Coordinates of C-alpha atoms in Angstrom, one line a residue:
X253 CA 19.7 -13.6 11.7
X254 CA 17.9 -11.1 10.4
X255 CA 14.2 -11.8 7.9
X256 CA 14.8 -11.9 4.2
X257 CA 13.8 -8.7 1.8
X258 CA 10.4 -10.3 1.2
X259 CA 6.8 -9.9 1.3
X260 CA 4.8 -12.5 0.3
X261 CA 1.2 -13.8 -0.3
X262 CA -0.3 -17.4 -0.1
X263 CA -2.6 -19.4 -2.1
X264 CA -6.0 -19.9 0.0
X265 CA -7.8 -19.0 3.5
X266 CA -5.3 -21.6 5.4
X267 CA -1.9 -22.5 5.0
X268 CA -0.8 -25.6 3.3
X269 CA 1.7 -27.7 4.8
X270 CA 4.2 -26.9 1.6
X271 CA 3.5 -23.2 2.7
X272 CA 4.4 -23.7 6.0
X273 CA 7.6 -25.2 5.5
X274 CA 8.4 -22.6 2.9
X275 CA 7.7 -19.6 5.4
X276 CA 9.8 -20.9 7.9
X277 CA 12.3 -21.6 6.1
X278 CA 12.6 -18.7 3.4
X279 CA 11.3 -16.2 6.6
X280 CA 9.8 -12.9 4.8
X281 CA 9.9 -10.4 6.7
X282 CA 5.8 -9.5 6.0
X283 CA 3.2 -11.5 4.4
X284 CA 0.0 -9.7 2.0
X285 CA -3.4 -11.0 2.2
X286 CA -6.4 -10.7 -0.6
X287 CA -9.9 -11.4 -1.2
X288 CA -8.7 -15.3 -1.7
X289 CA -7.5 -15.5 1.9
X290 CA -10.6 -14.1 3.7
X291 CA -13.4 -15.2 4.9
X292 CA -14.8 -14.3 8.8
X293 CA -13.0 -12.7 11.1
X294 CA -12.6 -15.2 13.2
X295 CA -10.6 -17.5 10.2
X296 CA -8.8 -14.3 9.1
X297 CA -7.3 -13.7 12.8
X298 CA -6.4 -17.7 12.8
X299 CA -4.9 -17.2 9.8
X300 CA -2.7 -14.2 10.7
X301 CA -2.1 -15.9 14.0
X302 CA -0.6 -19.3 11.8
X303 CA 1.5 -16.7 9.4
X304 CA 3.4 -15.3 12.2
X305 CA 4.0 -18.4 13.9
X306 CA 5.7 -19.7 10.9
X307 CA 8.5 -17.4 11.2
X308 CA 8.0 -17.3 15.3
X309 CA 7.6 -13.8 15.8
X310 CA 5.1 -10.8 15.3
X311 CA 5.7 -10.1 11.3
X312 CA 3.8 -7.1 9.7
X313 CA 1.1 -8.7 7.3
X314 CA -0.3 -6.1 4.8
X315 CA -3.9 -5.4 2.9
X316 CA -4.8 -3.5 0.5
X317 CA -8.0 -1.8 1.8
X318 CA -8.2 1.9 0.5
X319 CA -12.3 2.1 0.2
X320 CA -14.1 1.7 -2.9
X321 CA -12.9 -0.4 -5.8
X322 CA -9.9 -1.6 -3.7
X323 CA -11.7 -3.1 -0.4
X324 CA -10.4 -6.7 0.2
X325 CA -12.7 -7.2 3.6
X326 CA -16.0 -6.5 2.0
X327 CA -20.0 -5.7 2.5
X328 CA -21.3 -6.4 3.9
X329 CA -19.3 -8.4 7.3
X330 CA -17.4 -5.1 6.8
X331 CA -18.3 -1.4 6.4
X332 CA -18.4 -0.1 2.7
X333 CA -15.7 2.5 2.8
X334 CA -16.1 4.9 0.4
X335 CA -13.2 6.0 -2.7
X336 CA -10.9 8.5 -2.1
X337 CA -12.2 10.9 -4.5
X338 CA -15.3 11.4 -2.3
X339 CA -12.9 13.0 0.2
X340 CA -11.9 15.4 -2.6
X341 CA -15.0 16.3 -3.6
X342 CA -15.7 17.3 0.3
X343 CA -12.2 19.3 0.6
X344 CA -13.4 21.7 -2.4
X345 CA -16.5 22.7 -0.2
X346 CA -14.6 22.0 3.6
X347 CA -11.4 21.6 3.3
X348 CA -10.9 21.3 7.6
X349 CA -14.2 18.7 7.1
X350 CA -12.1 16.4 4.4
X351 CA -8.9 16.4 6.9
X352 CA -11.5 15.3 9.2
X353 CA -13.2 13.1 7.7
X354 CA -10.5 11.5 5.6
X355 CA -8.8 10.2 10.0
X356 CA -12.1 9.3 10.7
X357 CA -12.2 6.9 8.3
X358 CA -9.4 5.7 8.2
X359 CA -9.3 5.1 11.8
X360 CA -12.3 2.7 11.1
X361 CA -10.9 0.8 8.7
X362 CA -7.8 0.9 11.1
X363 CA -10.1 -0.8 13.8
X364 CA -11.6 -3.4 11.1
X365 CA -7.9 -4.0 9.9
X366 CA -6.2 -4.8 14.1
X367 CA -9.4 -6.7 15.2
X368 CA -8.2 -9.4 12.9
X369 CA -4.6 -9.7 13.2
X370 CA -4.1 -7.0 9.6
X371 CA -1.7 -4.4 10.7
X372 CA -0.5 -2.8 7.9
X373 CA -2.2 -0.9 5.4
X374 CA -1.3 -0.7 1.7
X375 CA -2.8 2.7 1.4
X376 CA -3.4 5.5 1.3
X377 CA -3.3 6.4 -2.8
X378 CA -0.9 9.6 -3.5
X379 CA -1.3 9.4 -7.1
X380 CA -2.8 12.5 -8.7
X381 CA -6.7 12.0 -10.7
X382 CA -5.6 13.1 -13.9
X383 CA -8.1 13.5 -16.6
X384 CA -7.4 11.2 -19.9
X385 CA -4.7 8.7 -18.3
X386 CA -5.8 5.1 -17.6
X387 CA -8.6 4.1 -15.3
X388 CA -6.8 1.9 -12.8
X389 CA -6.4 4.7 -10.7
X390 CA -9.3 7.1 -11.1
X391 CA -11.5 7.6 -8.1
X392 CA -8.8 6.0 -6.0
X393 CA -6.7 9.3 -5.9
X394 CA -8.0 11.9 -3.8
X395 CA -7.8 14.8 -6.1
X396 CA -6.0 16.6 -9.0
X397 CA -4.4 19.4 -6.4
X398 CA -0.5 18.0 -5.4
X399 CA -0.6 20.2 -1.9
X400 CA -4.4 18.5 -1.7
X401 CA -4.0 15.2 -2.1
X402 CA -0.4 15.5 0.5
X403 CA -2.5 16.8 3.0
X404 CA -5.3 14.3 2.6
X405 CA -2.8 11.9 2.3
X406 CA -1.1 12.9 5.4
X407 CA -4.4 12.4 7.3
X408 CA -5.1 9.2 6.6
X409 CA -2.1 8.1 7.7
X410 CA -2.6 9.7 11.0
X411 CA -6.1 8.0 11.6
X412 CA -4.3 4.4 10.5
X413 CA -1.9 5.6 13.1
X414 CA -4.2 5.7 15.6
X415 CA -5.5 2.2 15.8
X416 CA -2.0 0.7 15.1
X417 CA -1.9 0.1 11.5
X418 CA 1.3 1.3 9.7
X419 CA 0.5 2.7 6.4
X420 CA 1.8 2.4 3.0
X421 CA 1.9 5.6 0.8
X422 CA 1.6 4.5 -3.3
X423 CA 2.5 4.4 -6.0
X424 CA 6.1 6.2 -5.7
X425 CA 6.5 8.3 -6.9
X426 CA 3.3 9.1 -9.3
X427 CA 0.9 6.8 -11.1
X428 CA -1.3 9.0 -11.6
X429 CA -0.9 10.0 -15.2
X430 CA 0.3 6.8 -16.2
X431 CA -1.0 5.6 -20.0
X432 CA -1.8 1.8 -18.7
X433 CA -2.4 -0.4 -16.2
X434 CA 0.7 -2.2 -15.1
X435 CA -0.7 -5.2 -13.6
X436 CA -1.4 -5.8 -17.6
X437 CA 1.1 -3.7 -19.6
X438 CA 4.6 -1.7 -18.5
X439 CA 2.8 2.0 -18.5
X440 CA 5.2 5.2 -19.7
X441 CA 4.8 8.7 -18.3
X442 CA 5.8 11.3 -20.9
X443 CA 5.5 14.6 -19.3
X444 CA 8.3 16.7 -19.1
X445 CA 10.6 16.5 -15.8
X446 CA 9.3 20.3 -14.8
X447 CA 5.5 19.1 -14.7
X448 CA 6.6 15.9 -12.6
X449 CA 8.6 17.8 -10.0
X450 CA 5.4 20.2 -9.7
X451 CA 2.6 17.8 -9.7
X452 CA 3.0 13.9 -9.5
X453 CA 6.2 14.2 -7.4
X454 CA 4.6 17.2 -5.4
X455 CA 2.0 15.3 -3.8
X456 CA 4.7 12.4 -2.6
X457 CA 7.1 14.9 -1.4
X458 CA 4.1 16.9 0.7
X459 CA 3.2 13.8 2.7
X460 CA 4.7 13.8 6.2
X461 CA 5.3 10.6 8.6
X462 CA 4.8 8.2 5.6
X463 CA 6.5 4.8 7.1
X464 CA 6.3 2.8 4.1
X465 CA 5.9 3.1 0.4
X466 CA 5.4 1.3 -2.8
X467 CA 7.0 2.0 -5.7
X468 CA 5.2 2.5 -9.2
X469 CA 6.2 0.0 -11.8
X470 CA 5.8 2.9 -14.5
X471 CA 8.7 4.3 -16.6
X472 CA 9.4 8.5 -16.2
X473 CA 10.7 9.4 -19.6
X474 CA 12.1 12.8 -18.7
X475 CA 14.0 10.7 -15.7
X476 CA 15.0 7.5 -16.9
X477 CA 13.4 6.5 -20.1
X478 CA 14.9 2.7 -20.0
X479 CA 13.6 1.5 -16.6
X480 CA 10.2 1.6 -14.7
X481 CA 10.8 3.2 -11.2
X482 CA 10.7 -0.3 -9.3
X483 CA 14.2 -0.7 -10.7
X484 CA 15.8 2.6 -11.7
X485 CA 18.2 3.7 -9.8
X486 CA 17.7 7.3 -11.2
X487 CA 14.6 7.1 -10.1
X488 CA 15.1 5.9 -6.4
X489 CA 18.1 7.6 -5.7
X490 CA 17.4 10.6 -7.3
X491 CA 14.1 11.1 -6.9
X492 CA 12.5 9.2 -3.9
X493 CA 15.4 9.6 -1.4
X494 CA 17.0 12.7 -2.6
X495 CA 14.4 15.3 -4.2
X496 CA 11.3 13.6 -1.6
X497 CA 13.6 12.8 1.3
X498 CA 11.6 9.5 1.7
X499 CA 13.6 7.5 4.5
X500 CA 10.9 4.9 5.3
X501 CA 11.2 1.5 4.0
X502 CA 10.4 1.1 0.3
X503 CA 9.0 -1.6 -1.3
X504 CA 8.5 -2.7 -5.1
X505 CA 4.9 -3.3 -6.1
X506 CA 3.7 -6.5 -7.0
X507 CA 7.0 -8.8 -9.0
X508 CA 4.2 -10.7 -10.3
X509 CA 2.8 -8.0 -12.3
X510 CA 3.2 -7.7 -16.3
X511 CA 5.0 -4.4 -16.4
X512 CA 7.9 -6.0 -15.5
X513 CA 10.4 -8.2 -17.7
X514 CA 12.4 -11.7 -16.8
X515 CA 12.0 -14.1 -14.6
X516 CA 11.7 -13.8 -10.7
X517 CA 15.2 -14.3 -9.1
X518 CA 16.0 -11.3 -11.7
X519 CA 12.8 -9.2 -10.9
X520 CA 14.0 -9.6 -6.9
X521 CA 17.9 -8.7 -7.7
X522 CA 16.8 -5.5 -10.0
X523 CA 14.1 -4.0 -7.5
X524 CA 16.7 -4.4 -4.7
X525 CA 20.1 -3.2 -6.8
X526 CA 18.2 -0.3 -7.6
X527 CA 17.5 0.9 -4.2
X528 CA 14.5 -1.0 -2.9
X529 CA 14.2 -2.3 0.9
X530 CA 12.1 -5.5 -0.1
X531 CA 10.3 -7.0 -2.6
X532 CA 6.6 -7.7 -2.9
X533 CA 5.2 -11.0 -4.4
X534 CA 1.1 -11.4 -4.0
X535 CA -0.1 -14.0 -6.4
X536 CA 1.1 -17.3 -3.5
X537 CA 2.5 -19.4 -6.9
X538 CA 5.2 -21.5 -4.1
X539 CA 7.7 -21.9 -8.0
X540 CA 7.5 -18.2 -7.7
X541 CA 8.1 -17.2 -4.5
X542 CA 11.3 -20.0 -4.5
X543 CA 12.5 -18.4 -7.5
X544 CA 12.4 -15.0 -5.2
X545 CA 13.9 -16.9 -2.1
X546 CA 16.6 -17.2 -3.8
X547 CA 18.0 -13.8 -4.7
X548 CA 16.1 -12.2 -1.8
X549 CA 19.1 -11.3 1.1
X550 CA 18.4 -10.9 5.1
X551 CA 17.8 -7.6 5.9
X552 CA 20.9 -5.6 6.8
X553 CA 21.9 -1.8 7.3
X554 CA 19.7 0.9 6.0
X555 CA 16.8 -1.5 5.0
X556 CA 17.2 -3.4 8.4
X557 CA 16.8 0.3 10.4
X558 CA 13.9 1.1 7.9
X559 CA 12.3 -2.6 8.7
X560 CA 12.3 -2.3 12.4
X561 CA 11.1 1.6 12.1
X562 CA 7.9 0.6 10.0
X563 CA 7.4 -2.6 12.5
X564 CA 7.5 0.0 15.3
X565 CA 5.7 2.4 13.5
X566 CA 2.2 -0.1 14.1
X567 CA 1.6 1.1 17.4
X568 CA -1.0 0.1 19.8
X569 CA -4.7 0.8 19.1
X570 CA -6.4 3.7 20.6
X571 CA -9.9 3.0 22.4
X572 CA -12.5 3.9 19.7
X573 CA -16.1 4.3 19.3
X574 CA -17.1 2.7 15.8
X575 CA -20.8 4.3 16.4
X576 CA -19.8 7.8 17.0
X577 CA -17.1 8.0 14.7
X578 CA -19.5 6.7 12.2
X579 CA -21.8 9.2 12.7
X580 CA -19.6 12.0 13.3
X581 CA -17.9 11.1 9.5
X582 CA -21.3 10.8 7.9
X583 CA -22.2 14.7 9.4
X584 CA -19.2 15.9 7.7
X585 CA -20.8 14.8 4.9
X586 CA -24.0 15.9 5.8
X587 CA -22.9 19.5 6.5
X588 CA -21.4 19.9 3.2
X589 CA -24.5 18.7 1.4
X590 CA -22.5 15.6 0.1
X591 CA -23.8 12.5 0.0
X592 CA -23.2 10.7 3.3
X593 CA -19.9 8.7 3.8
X594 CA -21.9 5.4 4.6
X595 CA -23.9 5.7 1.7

């Protein structure tokens, strides 16, 4: 039998034996770790280890570690990488340097990710930096330019690639110029359905070899004014698989989050009627995460073939030298008259 549609988080650096029992039983197919979880990298590899033994075989788990505000192994037992928009600010000057740049790091925090049992990346950000929408994505997005931010986009994958780390492209398919945050509020975008196709949905589309994403829990107006992308069909089908020709395996953002409405057996069945492989749950609340269990099938068909192709798509680690690559991405830098990478 195949793992359910699930991705889920736990509550602290170890597993509890209610945890345990869960896991095994309810068998997600991935697990997400945070800041909570984390300590030294020797307890975060235990702990990676004690996830996959739970469901007794080698499950993806997932991070989100993008650089900058959104770092979950920190400074200073990690490098401090930097936000994306400093990799736009170097592609107006170099544009060649940026592509560069942009694999080098993420190859280092591929490295940092693999050396302790992370091998999946919630990242990189394709939303657009659009001036006057909400802060919660702001220097996270690599630039205002769609064809810019797919091609940046496109190399950070590549360098995940690299050392093994499957990435996840987000916020399908734009959060860019959403009004609010959804992890508080359910955000609306209002522009018409000619600027989406040409910006915000631009940048997703551009992005080649993505093998996951994440939806956006942000309502298109022009699109489908009565449901957030997470569970609009219009959007999905429409949009992400037919206009973007995404085939990887999609998966909703966080269930936990305020933009969404009703409890979470009807969060789970919406996000997956409306055309998503699984479901993400982060916050490890075990009433939660039952709740989910329940309406949460095993993986079968379309979302079984995207599974095993994202599970695939981890790869194994290329030799790499943290000290040259590290100096190497700070030159780039350097050359432009930017201030250094590692700064």
């Amino acid at each position: 039998m195949s793992a359910s549609a699930a991705i889920y988080g736990l509550a602290g650096e170890a597993l509890t034996p209610d945890e345990k029992a869960f896991f095994a039983d309810a068998d997600p197919w991935g697990f997400i770790v945070f800041a909570r979880n984390l300590d030294r990298p020797r307890q975060i590899a235990r702990l990676c280890d004690s996830l996959r033994d739970c469901v007794g075989r080698d499950a993806p788990i997932f991070i989100d570690q993008e650089g900058g505000r959104v770092q979950r192994l920190k400074a200073p037992t990690w490098r401090a990488a930097p936000p994306a928009a400093r990799f736009g600010e170097l592609f107006d000057r170099e544009p060649e340097a940026a592509l560069e740049a942009v694999r080098l790091n993420h190859r280092l925090i591929g490295k940092e990710l693999r050396d302790v049992g992370v091998d999946a990346d919630c990242a990189p950000v394709v939303d657009l930096a659009v001036p006057g929408a909400d802060a919660v994505i702001g220097d996270r997005a690599f630039h205002a330019d769609p064809a810019a931010v797919a091609a940046l986009a496109t190399a950070a994958l590549e360098g995940l690639k690299d050392q093994g780390v499957a990435g996840v492209i987000k916020h399908i398919p734009g959060h860019g110029r959403a009004d609010a945050d959804s992890h508080h509020d359910l955000p609306v975008v209002r522009a018409d359905a000619e600027t989406l196709f040409g910006t915000d949905f631009a940048a997703f589309a551009g992005v080649a070899g993505a093998p996951m994403a994440m939806t956006a829990h942000v309502v298109y107006a022009a699109i489908d004014p009565d449901h957030c992308a997470t569970v609009s069909r219009e959007v999905i089908g429409t949009i992400i698989r037919g206009h973007m020709g995404f085939d990887g395996l999609l998966m909703s953002d966080d269930l936990s989050m305020k933009a969404l409405e009703g409890g979470m057996r009807r969060r789970t069945e919406d996000a997956l009627s409306a055309g998503c492989d699984v479901v993400l749950h982060c916050n490890g609340e075990m009433a939660e995460m039952i709740e989910i269990a329940h309406a949460a099938p095993a993986l079968k068909g379309e979302a079984l073939r995207r599974a095993e192709a994202a599970e695939a798509a981890r790869g194994t680690p290329a030799e790499l030298d943290v000290e040259a690559t590290t100096a190497r991405l700070d030159a780039l830098f350097d050359d432009a008259g930017l201030r250094r990478a590692s700064a």
